[in-house]
mmCIF file of C-alpha atoms in Angstrom:
data_model
loop_
_atom_site.group_PDB
_atom_site.id
_atom_site.type_symbol
_atom_site.label_atom_id
_atom_site.label_comp_id
_atom_site.label_asym_id
_atom_site.label_seq_id
_atom_site.Cartn_x
_atom_site.Cartn_y
_atom_site.Cartn_z
ATOM 1 C CA MET A 21 -0.018 -0.103 -0.077
ATOM 2 C CA ASP A 22 1.790 3.606 -0.979
ATOM 3 C CA LEU A 23 1.842 6.308 1.202
ATOM 4 C CA PHE A 24 -0.702 8.389 -0.847
ATOM 5 C CA THR A 25 -3.467 5.427 -0.210
ATOM 6 C CA TRP A 26 -2.426 5.414 3.537
ATOM 7 C CA ASN A 27 -2.963 9.194 4.061
ATOM 8 C CA TRP A 28 -5.963 9.397 1.990
ATOM 9 C CA LYS A 29 -7.442 6.514 3.890
ATOM 10 C CA LYS A 30 -6.807 8.649 7.263
ATOM 11 C CA PHE A 31 -9.379 11.161 6.164
ATOM 12 C CA LEU A 32 -11.914 8.584 5.088
ATOM 13 C CA PRO A 33 -13.617 9.167 8.814
ATOM 14 C CA LEU A 34 -14.193 12.536 8.337
ATOM 15 C CA LEU A 35 -15.596 11.948 5.039
ATOM 16 C CA LEU A 36 -18.712 10.733 6.808
ATOM 17 C CA PHE A 37 -19.834 13.725 8.127
ATOM 18 C CA PRO A 38 -20.830 15.617 4.777
ATOM 19 C CA PHE A 39 -23.405 12.452 4.466
ATOM 20 C CA LEU A 40 -24.443 13.202 7.747
ATOM 21 C CA PHE A 41 -25.362 16.728 6.882
ATOM 22 C CA LEU A 42 -27.100 15.352 3.690
ATOM 23 C CA PHE A 43 -29.283 13.242 5.747
ATOM 24 C CA GLU A 44 -30.420 15.668 8.250
ATOM 25 C CA GLU A 45 -31.524 17.869 5.402
ATOM 26 C CA TRP A 46 -33.186 14.979 3.483
ATOM 27 C CA VAL A 47 -34.919 13.371 6.508
ATOM 28 C CA SER A 48 -36.405 16.841 7.541
ATOM 29 C CA ILE A 49 -38.480 17.109 4.198
ATOM 30 C CA PRO A 50 -42.070 15.643 5.413
ATOM 31 C CA SER A 51 -44.372 13.457 3.436
ATOM 32 C CA CYS A 52 -47.817 14.600 2.644
ATOM 33 C CA THR A 53 -50.646 12.580 1.431
ATOM 34 C CA PHE A 54 -54.116 13.983 0.301
ATOM 35 C CA VAL A 55 -57.033 12.927 2.574
ATOM 36 C CA PRO A 56 -60.437 12.438 0.769
ATOM 37 C CA ARG A 57 -63.593 13.389 2.678
ATOM 38 C CA SER A 58 -64.795 10.038 4.226
ATOM 39 C CA ALA A 59 -68.709 11.194 3.563
ATOM 40 C CA VAL A 60 -70.820 13.956 2.101
ATOM 41 C CA SER A 61 -70.010 17.131 4.001
ATOM 42 C CA ASN A 62 -71.518 20.560 3.707
ATOM 43 C CA GLN A 63 -68.335 21.763 1.909
ATOM 44 C CA GLY A 64 -69.809 21.629 -1.637
ATOM 45 C CA TYR A 65 -67.645 19.268 -3.647
ATOM 46 C CA ASP A 66 -63.959 17.615 -3.270
ATOM 47 C CA VAL A 67 -61.061 18.852 -4.576
ATOM 48 C CA VAL A 68 -58.913 16.657 -7.090
ATOM 49 C CA VAL A 69 -55.352 17.015 -6.217
ATOM 50 C CA GLY A 70 -53.375 19.189 -8.734
ATOM 51 C CA GLU A 71 -56.088 21.609 -9.354
ATOM 52 C CA ASN A 72 -54.633 24.293 -6.893
ATOM 53 C CA SER A 73 -54.323 27.867 -7.788
ATOM 54 C CA GLU A 74 -52.181 30.758 -6.754
ATOM 55 C CA GLU A 75 -55.357 32.434 -5.106
ATOM 56 C CA ASP A 76 -55.547 29.419 -3.140
ATOM 57 C CA LEU A 77 -54.604 30.087 0.725
ATOM 58 C CA ARG A 78 -52.257 27.123 2.157
ATOM 59 C CA VAL A 79 -52.470 26.819 5.952
ATOM 60 C CA MET A 80 -50.047 24.411 8.177
ATOM 61 C CA MET A 81 -51.870 23.114 11.103
ATOM 62 C CA VAL A 82 -49.763 21.948 14.106
ATOM 63 C CA ALA A 83 -50.505 20.871 17.192
ATOM 64 C CA ASN A 84 -49.003 19.917 20.723
ATOM 65 C CA LEU A 85 -45.370 21.225 20.594
ATOM 66 C CA LEU A 86 -45.259 20.773 23.987
ATOM 67 C CA LEU A 87 -41.951 22.885 24.669
ATOM 68 C CA LEU A 88 -40.224 22.940 28.058
ATOM 69 C CA GLY A 89 -38.356 26.248 27.792
ATOM 70 C CA SER A 90 -35.380 26.509 30.435
ATOM 71 C CA GLU A 91 -36.428 22.912 31.589
ATOM 72 C CA SER A 92 -35.912 21.473 27.983
ATOM 73 C CA GLY A 93 -32.779 19.506 28.987
ATOM 74 C CA PHE A 94 -29.804 18.518 26.915
ATOM 75 C CA PHE A 95 -31.341 15.569 24.788
ATOM 76 C CA ASN A 96 -34.311 17.976 24.187
ATOM 77 C CA GLN A 97 -32.711 21.266 23.149
ATOM 78 C CA TYR A 98 -29.612 19.631 21.163
ATOM 79 C CA PHE A 99 -31.330 17.019 19.436
ATOM 80 C CA ARG A 100 -35.177 17.075 19.692
ATOM 81 C CA ASP A 101 -35.622 21.356 19.089
ATOM 82 C CA TYR A 102 -32.784 21.041 16.648
ATOM 83 C CA TYR A 103 -35.120 18.375 14.113
ATOM 84 C CA MET A 104 -38.223 20.616 15.055
ATOM 85 C CA SER A 105 -36.421 23.904 13.910
ATOM 86 C CA LYS A 106 -35.468 21.845 10.626
ATOM 87 C CA PHE A 107 -38.961 20.429 10.039
ATOM 88 C CA PHE A 108 -40.287 23.829 10.146
ATOM 89 C CA ARG A 109 -37.634 25.346 7.727
ATOM 90 C CA LYS A 110 -38.276 22.350 5.379
ATOM 91 C CA SER A 111 -41.745 22.364 5.480
ATOM 92 C CA PHE A 112 -41.935 26.469 4.623
ATOM 93 C CA HIS A 113 -39.488 25.628 1.520
ATOM 94 C CA SER A 114 -41.176 22.474 0.237
ATOM 95 C CA LEU A 115 -44.871 23.365 1.094
ATOM 96 C CA LYS A 116 -45.082 27.407 0.735
ATOM 97 C CA PRO A 117 -47.696 27.933 2.801
ATOM 98 C CA ASP A 118 -49.261 31.528 3.396
ATOM 99 C CA MET A 119 -50.166 31.075 7.297
ATOM 100 C CA LEU A 120 -49.296 29.211 10.311
ATOM 101 C CA LEU A 121 -52.006 27.804 12.633
ATOM 102 C CA ILE A 122 -51.071 26.047 16.095
ATOM 103 C CA LEU A 123 -53.834 24.444 17.951
ATOM 104 C CA GLY A 124 -52.851 24.585 21.494
ATOM 105 C CA ASP A 125 -50.441 23.135 23.758
ATOM 106 C CA VAL A 126 -47.325 25.060 22.780
ATOM 107 C CA SER A 127 -45.915 24.193 26.148
ATOM 108 C CA ALA A 128 -45.888 21.290 28.012
ATOM 109 C CA LYS A 129 -46.327 22.374 31.658
ATOM 110 C CA GLY A 130 -47.242 26.225 30.850
ATOM 111 C CA PHE A 131 -50.126 26.200 33.659
ATOM 112 C CA GLU A 132 -47.106 25.284 36.008
ATOM 113 C CA MET A 133 -44.488 27.812 34.641
ATOM 114 C CA THR A 134 -43.627 31.340 36.413
ATOM 115 C CA LYS A 135 -43.729 34.251 33.621
ATOM 116 C CA SER A 136 -39.901 34.348 33.728
ATOM 117 C CA LYS A 137 -40.191 30.627 32.613
ATOM 118 C CA TRP A 138 -43.213 31.218 30.383
ATOM 119 C CA GLY A 139 -40.858 33.865 28.755
ATOM 120 C CA ALA A 140 -38.389 31.517 28.337
ATOM 121 C CA MET A 141 -40.368 29.071 26.232
ATOM 122 C CA LEU A 142 -41.519 31.668 24.137
ATOM 123 C CA HIS A 143 -38.184 32.078 23.306
ATOM 124 C CA GLN A 144 -37.280 28.991 22.190
ATOM 125 C CA PHE A 145 -40.942 28.822 20.145
ATOM 126 C CA HIS A 146 -39.890 31.706 18.497
ATOM 127 C CA ASN A 147 -36.278 30.124 17.671
ATOM 128 C CA ILE A 148 -37.966 26.936 16.428
ATOM 129 C CA LEU A 149 -40.225 28.499 14.110
ATOM 130 C CA GLY A 150 -37.563 30.240 11.834
ATOM 131 C CA PRO A 151 -38.659 31.385 8.437
ATOM 132 C CA PHE A 152 -42.382 31.179 9.806
ATOM 133 C CA ILE A 153 -41.739 34.013 12.395
ATOM 134 C CA ASP A 154 -42.421 36.364 9.259
ATOM 135 C CA LEU A 155 -45.721 34.559 8.152
ATOM 136 C CA PRO A 156 -49.447 35.402 9.398
ATOM 137 C CA LEU A 157 -49.426 33.363 12.785
ATOM 138 C CA HIS A 158 -52.217 32.444 15.020
ATOM 139 C CA VAL A 159 -51.861 30.268 18.170
ATOM 140 C CA VAL A 160 -55.127 28.629 20.300
ATOM 141 C CA LEU A 161 -54.905 28.183 23.628
ATOM 142 C CA GLY A 162 -54.673 24.731 25.164
ATOM 143 C CA ASP A 163 -55.159 22.605 28.190
ATOM 144 C CA ARG A 164 -51.293 22.429 28.810
ATOM 145 C CA ASP A 165 -51.349 26.179 28.391
ATOM 146 C CA VAL A 166 -53.687 27.759 30.584
ATOM 147 C CA GLY A 167 -54.204 24.561 33.092
ATOM 148 C CA GLU A 168 -57.426 22.809 34.345
ATOM 149 C CA CYS A 169 -60.792 24.731 35.775
ATOM 150 C CA SER A 170 -59.849 24.607 39.392
ATOM 151 C CA LYS A 171 -56.563 26.799 38.417
ATOM 152 C CA LEU A 172 -57.883 28.996 35.493
ATOM 153 C CA ASP A 173 -57.806 32.273 35.997
ATOM 154 C CA ALA A 174 -58.931 35.499 33.818
ATOM 155 C CA ARG A 175 -55.457 37.238 34.910
ATOM 156 C CA SER A 176 -53.239 34.509 34.136
ATOM 157 C CA VAL A 177 -55.063 33.502 30.937
ATOM 158 C CA GLN A 178 -54.781 37.281 29.716
ATOM 159 C CA TRP A 179 -51.182 37.569 30.080
ATOM 160 C CA ILE A 180 -50.573 34.268 28.305
ATOM 161 C CA ALA A 181 -52.530 35.417 25.586
ATOM 162 C CA ARG A 182 -50.536 38.691 25.071
ATOM 163 C CA GLY A 183 -47.759 36.531 23.600
ATOM 164 C CA PHE A 184 -49.497 35.284 20.965
ATOM 165 C CA PRO A 185 -50.949 37.799 18.367
ATOM 166 C CA GLY A 186 -54.288 38.276 17.649
ATOM 167 C CA LEU A 187 -55.938 36.650 21.344
ATOM 168 C CA ASP A 188 -58.389 38.738 23.176
ATOM 169 C CA SER A 189 -58.151 38.789 26.888
ATOM 170 C CA ALA A 190 -60.190 35.747 27.168
ATOM 171 C CA GLY A 191 -57.772 33.745 25.008
ATOM 172 C CA CYS A 192 -60.323 34.080 21.754
ATOM 173 C CA GLY A 193 -59.342 35.670 18.328
ATOM 174 C CA ALA A 194 -61.325 36.529 15.195
ATOM 175 C CA PHE A 195 -59.354 37.170 11.654
ATOM 176 C CA GLY A 196 -59.411 36.967 8.022
ATOM 177 C CA ILE A 197 -57.153 36.525 5.244
ATOM 178 C CA SER A 198 -57.651 35.846 1.606
ATOM 179 C CA ASN A 199 -61.274 36.232 1.896
ATOM 180 C CA VAL A 200 -61.597 33.398 4.323
ATOM 181 C CA SER A 201 -63.208 34.052 8.079
ATOM 182 C CA PHE A 202 -61.461 32.428 10.892
ATOM 183 C CA VAL A 203 -62.439 32.210 14.589
ATOM 184 C CA SER A 204 -60.840 30.859 17.467
ATOM 185 C CA LEU A 205 -62.011 29.854 20.924
ATOM 186 C CA ASN A 206 -60.637 29.388 24.201
ATOM 187 C CA ALA A 207 -62.136 25.744 24.327
ATOM 188 C CA VAL A 208 -60.613 25.079 28.103
ATOM 189 C CA ALA A 209 -62.727 28.015 29.532
ATOM 190 C CA LEU A 210 -65.780 26.009 27.969
ATOM 191 C CA LEU A 211 -65.188 22.905 29.818
ATOM 192 C CA CYS A 212 -65.556 24.876 32.694
ATOM 193 C CA GLY A 213 -68.832 25.316 34.295
ATOM 194 C CA ASN A 214 -69.419 28.613 36.231
ATOM 195 C CA ASN A 215 -65.934 29.980 35.597
ATOM 196 C CA LYS A 216 -66.028 33.482 34.598
ATOM 197 C CA LEU A 217 -63.884 32.892 31.609
ATOM 198 C CA ARG A 218 -66.271 30.715 30.461
ATOM 199 C CA PHE A 219 -69.243 33.627 30.097
ATOM 200 C CA SER A 220 -66.157 35.477 28.346
ATOM 201 C CA VAL A 221 -65.750 32.975 25.738
ATOM 202 C CA GLU A 222 -69.732 32.234 25.068
ATOM 203 C CA ARG A 223 -69.855 36.367 24.733
ATOM 204 C CA ALA A 224 -67.409 36.127 22.026
ATOM 205 C CA ILE A 225 -69.216 33.441 20.272
ATOM 206 C CA GLU A 226 -72.398 35.521 20.454
ATOM 207 C CA THR A 227 -70.502 38.795 18.969
ATOM 208 C CA GLU A 228 -69.299 36.495 15.954
ATOM 209 C CA SER A 229 -72.746 35.036 15.831
ATOM 210 C CA ILE A 230 -74.029 38.212 14.886
ATOM 211 C CA ASP A 231 -71.292 38.978 12.504
ATOM 212 C CA VAL A 232 -72.477 35.946 10.912
ATOM 213 C CA GLN A 233 -76.121 36.618 10.819
ATOM 214 C CA LEU A 234 -75.286 40.144 9.638
ATOM 215 C CA GLU A 235 -73.083 39.065 6.627
ATOM 216 C CA THR A 236 -75.811 36.774 5.392
ATOM 217 C CA GLU A 237 -78.667 39.433 5.424
ATOM 218 C CA ALA A 238 -76.559 41.740 3.849
ATOM 219 C CA THR A 239 -76.274 39.580 0.639
ATOM 220 C CA SER A 240 -80.403 38.768 0.741
ATOM 221 C CA MET A 241 -82.336 42.037 2.204
ATOM 222 C CA ASP A 242 -85.543 40.957 3.228
ATOM 223 C CA ASP A 243 -88.966 42.978 3.923
ATOM 224 C CA TYR A 244 -87.167 45.890 5.810
ATOM 225 C CA GLY A 245 -85.627 46.952 2.550
ATOM 226 C CA ASN A 246 -82.435 48.220 4.509
ATOM 227 C CA LEU A 247 -80.001 46.447 6.730
ATOM 228 C CA GLY A 248 -80.107 49.234 9.604
ATOM 229 C CA GLU A 249 -83.754 48.607 10.121
ATOM 230 C CA VAL A 250 -83.216 44.658 10.747
ATOM 231 C CA PRO A 251 -83.623 43.992 14.360
ATOM 232 C CA LEU A 252 -80.417 41.761 15.892
ATOM 233 C CA ARG A 253 -82.895 38.842 16.965
ATOM 234 C CA TRP A 254 -82.007 34.755 16.593
ATOM 235 C CA ARG A 255 -82.294 33.882 13.129
ATOM 236 C CA ALA A 256 -81.345 30.410 13.384
ATOM 237 C CA ASN A 257 -83.044 29.036 10.262
ATOM 238 C CA GLU A 258 -81.890 31.968 8.344
ATOM 239 C CA VAL A 259 -78.253 30.978 8.256
ATOM 240 C CA SER A 260 -77.181 27.850 6.306
ATOM 241 C CA TYR A 261 -74.638 25.253 8.071
ATOM 242 C CA GLY A 262 -71.319 25.779 6.687
ATOM 243 C CA SER A 263 -71.885 29.423 5.602
ATOM 244 C CA GLY A 264 -70.023 30.716 8.646
ATOM 245 C CA PRO A 265 -66.277 30.916 9.749
ATOM 246 C CA VAL A 266 -63.515 28.363 9.782
ATOM 247 C CA LEU A 267 -63.468 27.039 13.669
ATOM 248 C CA LEU A 268 -60.108 26.566 15.293
ATOM 249 C CA LEU A 269 -59.713 24.810 19.055
ATOM 250 C CA HIS A 270 -58.119 22.865 21.186
ATOM 251 C CA PHE A 271 -60.419 20.116 22.052
ATOM 252 C CA PRO A 272 -62.821 18.362 19.594
ATOM 253 C CA LEU A 273 -66.298 18.956 19.634
ATOM 254 C CA HIS A 274 -68.634 16.423 21.033
ATOM 255 C CA LYS A 275 -69.092 13.214 19.077
ATOM 256 C CA THR A 276 -72.268 10.975 18.478
ATOM 257 C CA ALA A 277 -73.301 7.462 17.450
ATOM 258 C CA LYS A 278 -74.332 9.453 13.938
ATOM 259 C CA ASP A 279 -71.003 10.942 13.389
ATOM 260 C CA SER A 280 -68.637 9.667 10.752
ATOM 261 C CA CYS A 281 -65.320 8.717 11.428
ATOM 262 C CA THR A 282 -62.073 8.152 9.720
ATOM 263 C CA GLU A 283 -58.441 7.505 11.015
ATOM 264 C CA PHE A 284 -56.383 8.392 8.052
ATOM 265 C CA GLU A 285 -53.311 5.706 7.780
ATOM 266 C CA LYS A 286 -50.357 6.909 5.777
ATOM 267 C CA ALA A 287 -48.647 3.799 3.487
ATOM 268 C CA PRO A 288 -45.250 3.432 4.077
ATOM 269 C CA SER A 289 -43.305 5.499 1.704
ATOM 270 C CA SER A 290 -39.534 5.342 2.850
ATOM 271 C CA PHE A 291 -37.831 3.828 5.996
ATOM 272 C CA LEU A 292 -37.970 7.198 8.155
ATOM 273 C CA HIS A 293 -41.408 8.148 6.924
ATOM 274 C CA GLY A 294 -42.788 4.855 7.787
ATOM 275 C CA SER A 295 -46.454 3.832 8.466
ATOM 276 C CA ASN A 296 -48.677 5.873 10.871
ATOM 277 C CA ALA A 297 -51.227 3.920 13.255
ATOM 278 C CA LEU A 298 -51.883 7.293 13.976
ATOM 279 C CA LYS A 299 -52.327 6.576 17.853
ATOM 280 C CA ASN A 300 -51.109 8.080 21.108
ATOM 281 C CA ARG A 301 -47.216 7.118 21.850
ATOM 282 C CA GLY A 302 -47.169 8.625 25.138
ATOM 283 C CA SER A 303 -47.358 11.729 27.384
ATOM 284 C CA VAL A 304 -45.503 14.470 28.608
ATOM 285 C CA GLY A 305 -46.453 14.154 32.642
ATOM 286 C CA SER A 306 -49.937 13.885 33.391
ATOM 287 C CA GLY A 307 -51.744 17.033 31.964
ATOM 288 C CA PRO A 308 -54.573 18.540 33.457
ATOM 289 C CA TYR A 309 -57.242 16.430 31.135
ATOM 290 C CA ASP A 310 -57.545 13.412 29.430
ATOM 291 C CA LEU A 311 -56.568 12.834 25.828
ATOM 292 C CA LEU A 312 -60.477 11.412 25.344
ATOM 293 C CA ASP A 313 -61.919 14.705 26.874
ATOM 294 C CA THR A 314 -64.368 16.655 24.665
ATOM 295 C CA LEU A 315 -66.467 19.705 24.442
ATOM 296 C CA PRO A 316 -69.351 18.848 26.430
ATOM 297 C CA ALA A 317 -72.844 18.534 24.239
ATOM 298 C CA ASN A 318 -74.484 21.538 25.269
ATOM 299 C CA ALA A 319 -71.262 23.604 24.177
ATOM 300 C CA THR A 320 -70.956 21.883 20.876
ATOM 301 C CA GLU A 321 -74.449 22.447 19.944
ATOM 302 C CA TYR A 322 -74.322 26.069 20.771
ATOM 303 C CA ILE A 323 -71.258 26.619 18.728
ATOM 304 C CA PHE A 324 -73.052 24.678 15.907
ATOM 305 C CA GLN A 325 -76.341 27.024 16.249
ATOM 306 C CA ALA A 326 -74.369 30.055 16.530
ATOM 307 C CA LEU A 327 -71.588 29.892 14.008
ATOM 308 C CA LYS A 328 -72.494 27.379 11.492
ATOM 309 C CA PRO A 329 -68.673 26.827 11.087
ATOM 310 C CA ARG A 330 -67.559 26.005 7.361
ATOM 311 C CA ILE A 331 -65.045 23.482 8.394
ATOM 312 C CA ILE A 332 -63.618 22.743 12.058
ATOM 313 C CA PHE A 333 -59.966 22.041 13.171
ATOM 314 C CA SER A 334 -59.143 20.787 16.195
ATOM 315 C CA ALA A 335 -56.432 19.053 18.527
ATOM 316 C CA HIS A 336 -55.432 17.428 22.163
ATOM 317 C CA THR A 337 -55.869 13.763 21.277
ATOM 318 C CA HIS A 338 -52.098 13.504 19.816
ATOM 319 C CA SER A 339 -53.431 11.522 16.731
ATOM 320 C CA PHE A 340 -55.162 12.705 13.039
ATOM 321 C CA HIS A 341 -59.141 12.165 12.878
ATOM 322 C CA ASP A 342 -61.476 13.006 10.243
ATOM 323 C CA TYR A 343 -65.002 13.406 11.029
ATOM 324 C CA ASN A 344 -68.181 14.376 9.674
ATOM 325 C CA HIS A 345 -70.859 15.378 12.623
ATOM 326 C CA PRO A 346 -74.433 14.898 11.364
ATOM 327 C CA ASP A 347 -75.376 17.981 9.784
ATOM 328 C CA GLY A 348 -72.288 17.177 7.271
ATOM 329 C CA THR A 349 -69.683 19.743 8.855
ATOM 330 C CA ARG A 350 -66.308 18.265 8.615
ATOM 331 C CA GLU A 351 -63.704 18.363 11.437
ATOM 332 C CA ILE A 352 -60.327 17.496 11.205
ATOM 333 C CA THR A 353 -58.290 16.606 14.677
ATOM 334 C CA VAL A 354 -54.396 17.574 14.054
ATOM 335 C CA PRO A 355 -52.225 15.612 15.216
ATOM 336 C CA ALA A 356 -49.317 16.287 17.597
ATOM 337 C CA MET A 357 -46.116 17.460 16.099
ATOM 338 C CA SER A 358 -43.725 16.460 18.925
ATOM 339 C CA TRP A 359 -41.154 13.964 19.528
ATOM 340 C CA ARG A 360 -42.305 13.894 23.308
ATOM 341 C CA VAL A 361 -45.426 12.256 22.735
ATOM 342 C CA ARG A 362 -45.370 10.499 19.409
ATOM 343 C CA ASP A 363 -42.348 8.448 17.618
ATOM 344 C CA ASP A 364 -44.074 9.786 14.475
ATOM 345 C CA PRO A 365 -45.039 13.170 14.513
ATOM 346 C CA SER A 366 -47.240 14.906 11.956
ATOM 347 C CA PHE A 367 -49.165 18.000 10.886
ATOM 348 C CA VAL A 368 -51.923 18.828 8.406
ATOM 349 C CA LEU A 369 -51.997 21.367 5.153
ATOM 350 C CA ALA A 370 -55.162 22.507 4.672
ATOM 351 C CA THR A 371 -55.992 24.539 1.358
ATOM 352 C CA PHE A 372 -58.824 26.647 1.016
ATOM 353 C CA HIS A 373 -59.342 27.004 -2.563
ATOM 354 C CA SER A 374 -60.532 30.564 -4.390
ATOM 355 C CA ASN A 375 -63.064 28.725 -6.502
ATOM 356 C CA GLY A 376 -65.228 28.247 -3.995
ATOM 357 C CA LYS A 377 -66.083 26.813 -0.341
ATOM 358 C CA SER A 378 -63.885 23.640 -0.798
ATOM 359 C CA VAL A 379 -61.398 22.597 1.447
ATOM 360 C CA SER A 380 -58.540 19.898 0.429
ATOM 361 C CA VAL A 381 -56.567 18.401 3.458
ATOM 362 C CA SER A 382 -53.289 16.813 3.239
ATOM 363 C CA TYR A 383 -51.982 14.463 5.942
ATOM 364 C CA CYS A 384 -48.285 15.263 6.338
ATOM 365 C CA SER A 385 -45.945 12.927 8.476
ATOM 366 C CA LEU A 386 -42.272 13.425 9.355
ATOM 367 C CA ALA A 387 -39.096 11.083 10.148
ATOM 368 C CA ARG A 388 -39.345 8.508 13.257
ATOM 369 C CA GLU A 389 -37.414 9.522 15.971
ATOM 370 C CA SER A 390 -36.664 5.645 16.608
ATOM 371 C CA HIS A 391 -35.467 5.653 13.214
ATOM 372 C CA VAL A 392 -33.215 8.938 13.327
ATOM 373 C CA LEU A 393 -31.962 7.616 16.154
ATOM 374 C CA ILE A 394 -30.484 3.975 14.741
ATOM 375 C CA VAL A 395 -28.858 6.097 11.926
ATOM 376 C CA TYR A 396 -27.025 8.207 14.594
ATOM 377 C CA ILE A 397 -26.108 4.998 16.314
ATOM 378 C CA CYS A 398 -25.175 3.433 12.869
ATOM 379 C CA PHE A 399 -22.948 6.575 12.088
ATOM 380 C CA VAL A 400 -20.959 6.037 15.530
ATOM 381 C CA ILE A 401 -20.388 2.822 15.034
ATOM 382 C CA LEU A 402 -18.768 3.001 11.410
ATOM 383 C CA PHE A 403 -16.957 6.195 12.540
ATOM 384 C CA LEU A 404 -15.201 4.424 15.414
ATOM 385 C CA THR A 405 -14.865 1.120 13.414
ATOM 386 C CA ILE A 406 -12.944 2.792 10.278
ATOM 387 C CA SER A 407 -10.973 4.983 12.867
ATOM 388 C CA HIS A 408 -9.717 1.902 14.628
ATOM 389 C CA VAL A 409 -8.952 0.247 11.389
ATOM 390 C CA GLU A 410 -7.047 3.566 10.184
ATOM 391 C CA ASN A 411 -4.831 3.030 13.465
ATOM 392 C CA ILE A 412 -3.682 -0.668 12.967
ATOM 393 C CA PRO A 413 0.006 -0.489 12.051
ATOM 394 C CA LEU A 414 0.957 -0.494 8.178
ATOM 395 C CA ARG A 415 2.712 -3.964 8.448
ATOM 396 C CA TRP A 416 -0.825 -5.596 9.407
ATOM 397 C CA LEU A 417 -2.161 -4.533 6.169
ATOM 398 C CA ARG A 418 0.544 -5.830 3.952
#
């Protein structure tokens, strides 16, 4: 073996690092699959993949980031948070969304954090978002953010809501973008009986209900002849289902036996983006509420009557579900985008089409943590093996 060959082989272990860098870039790209409607809904018609236009509104929806802020620890900070930042960056560049929606539980223990620790968590949150920080952003409050009913305080919710754009003092919000109207509710408060914050959320629903009725009346004048003379009374029969805003919640709505539910399973596409059983893989602490919790039946009926939502996006369960309520309204439950509770984090890409009221939904999976760790372990073993071989005396190789 000549000297040139020996010197080249001494650098062989270092050549593994560019391959590791390419692997990290490749594995961070999401794999998305279009999810067809499971039954007839009030959205008009399904959209064939490939019929998107530049005027469509593309919204990336994630949930349950479960950040720990200053309590992250070495593994979470330098591995999980590192990859989460890559996931957001690659999703931004590959999917080109127009907006980011986070459906609650940004923090894992927000209801236990002091203001200084909450500030550290927000700093971690902004660092992970990367390029999304410049896009329109809306965050829905979750149970891990604000806590359980016995500890739910209007003042604490108010200062938590200040950290996120577009939320009022009760943790609710309403906004429009590209002719699509959105309403987000503090669903945690709706679970809480006679809590004062619940009444604030109900007032927000009533306000949005009046806006929905006024929009309907403005498009079809009745016998009064002008809108200013129309009394603001309940007009449930005059506002059709699906004519209201897009509804954003952390807790799913109540389900009945008549509801049609589909748990989407993605077929395997690669070793690192494998099949997704869409079941909860664990938890971060006990959390204030059970994963099976939904809004009560009376609150659900009240929301349907008041808002007539076009489509509903919820979270909390850590899994993806596609529901059709009895009236045909579709509800998408967004899965957890966190390795802290799932080996297979994922999110949803919703496209609101400019050619009507149709909405297409894609399920996007990310790399499994177990698979990424296996690759790292193999890399370390290969690196040590090659390094050990290169330290063998030259006479042994002749």
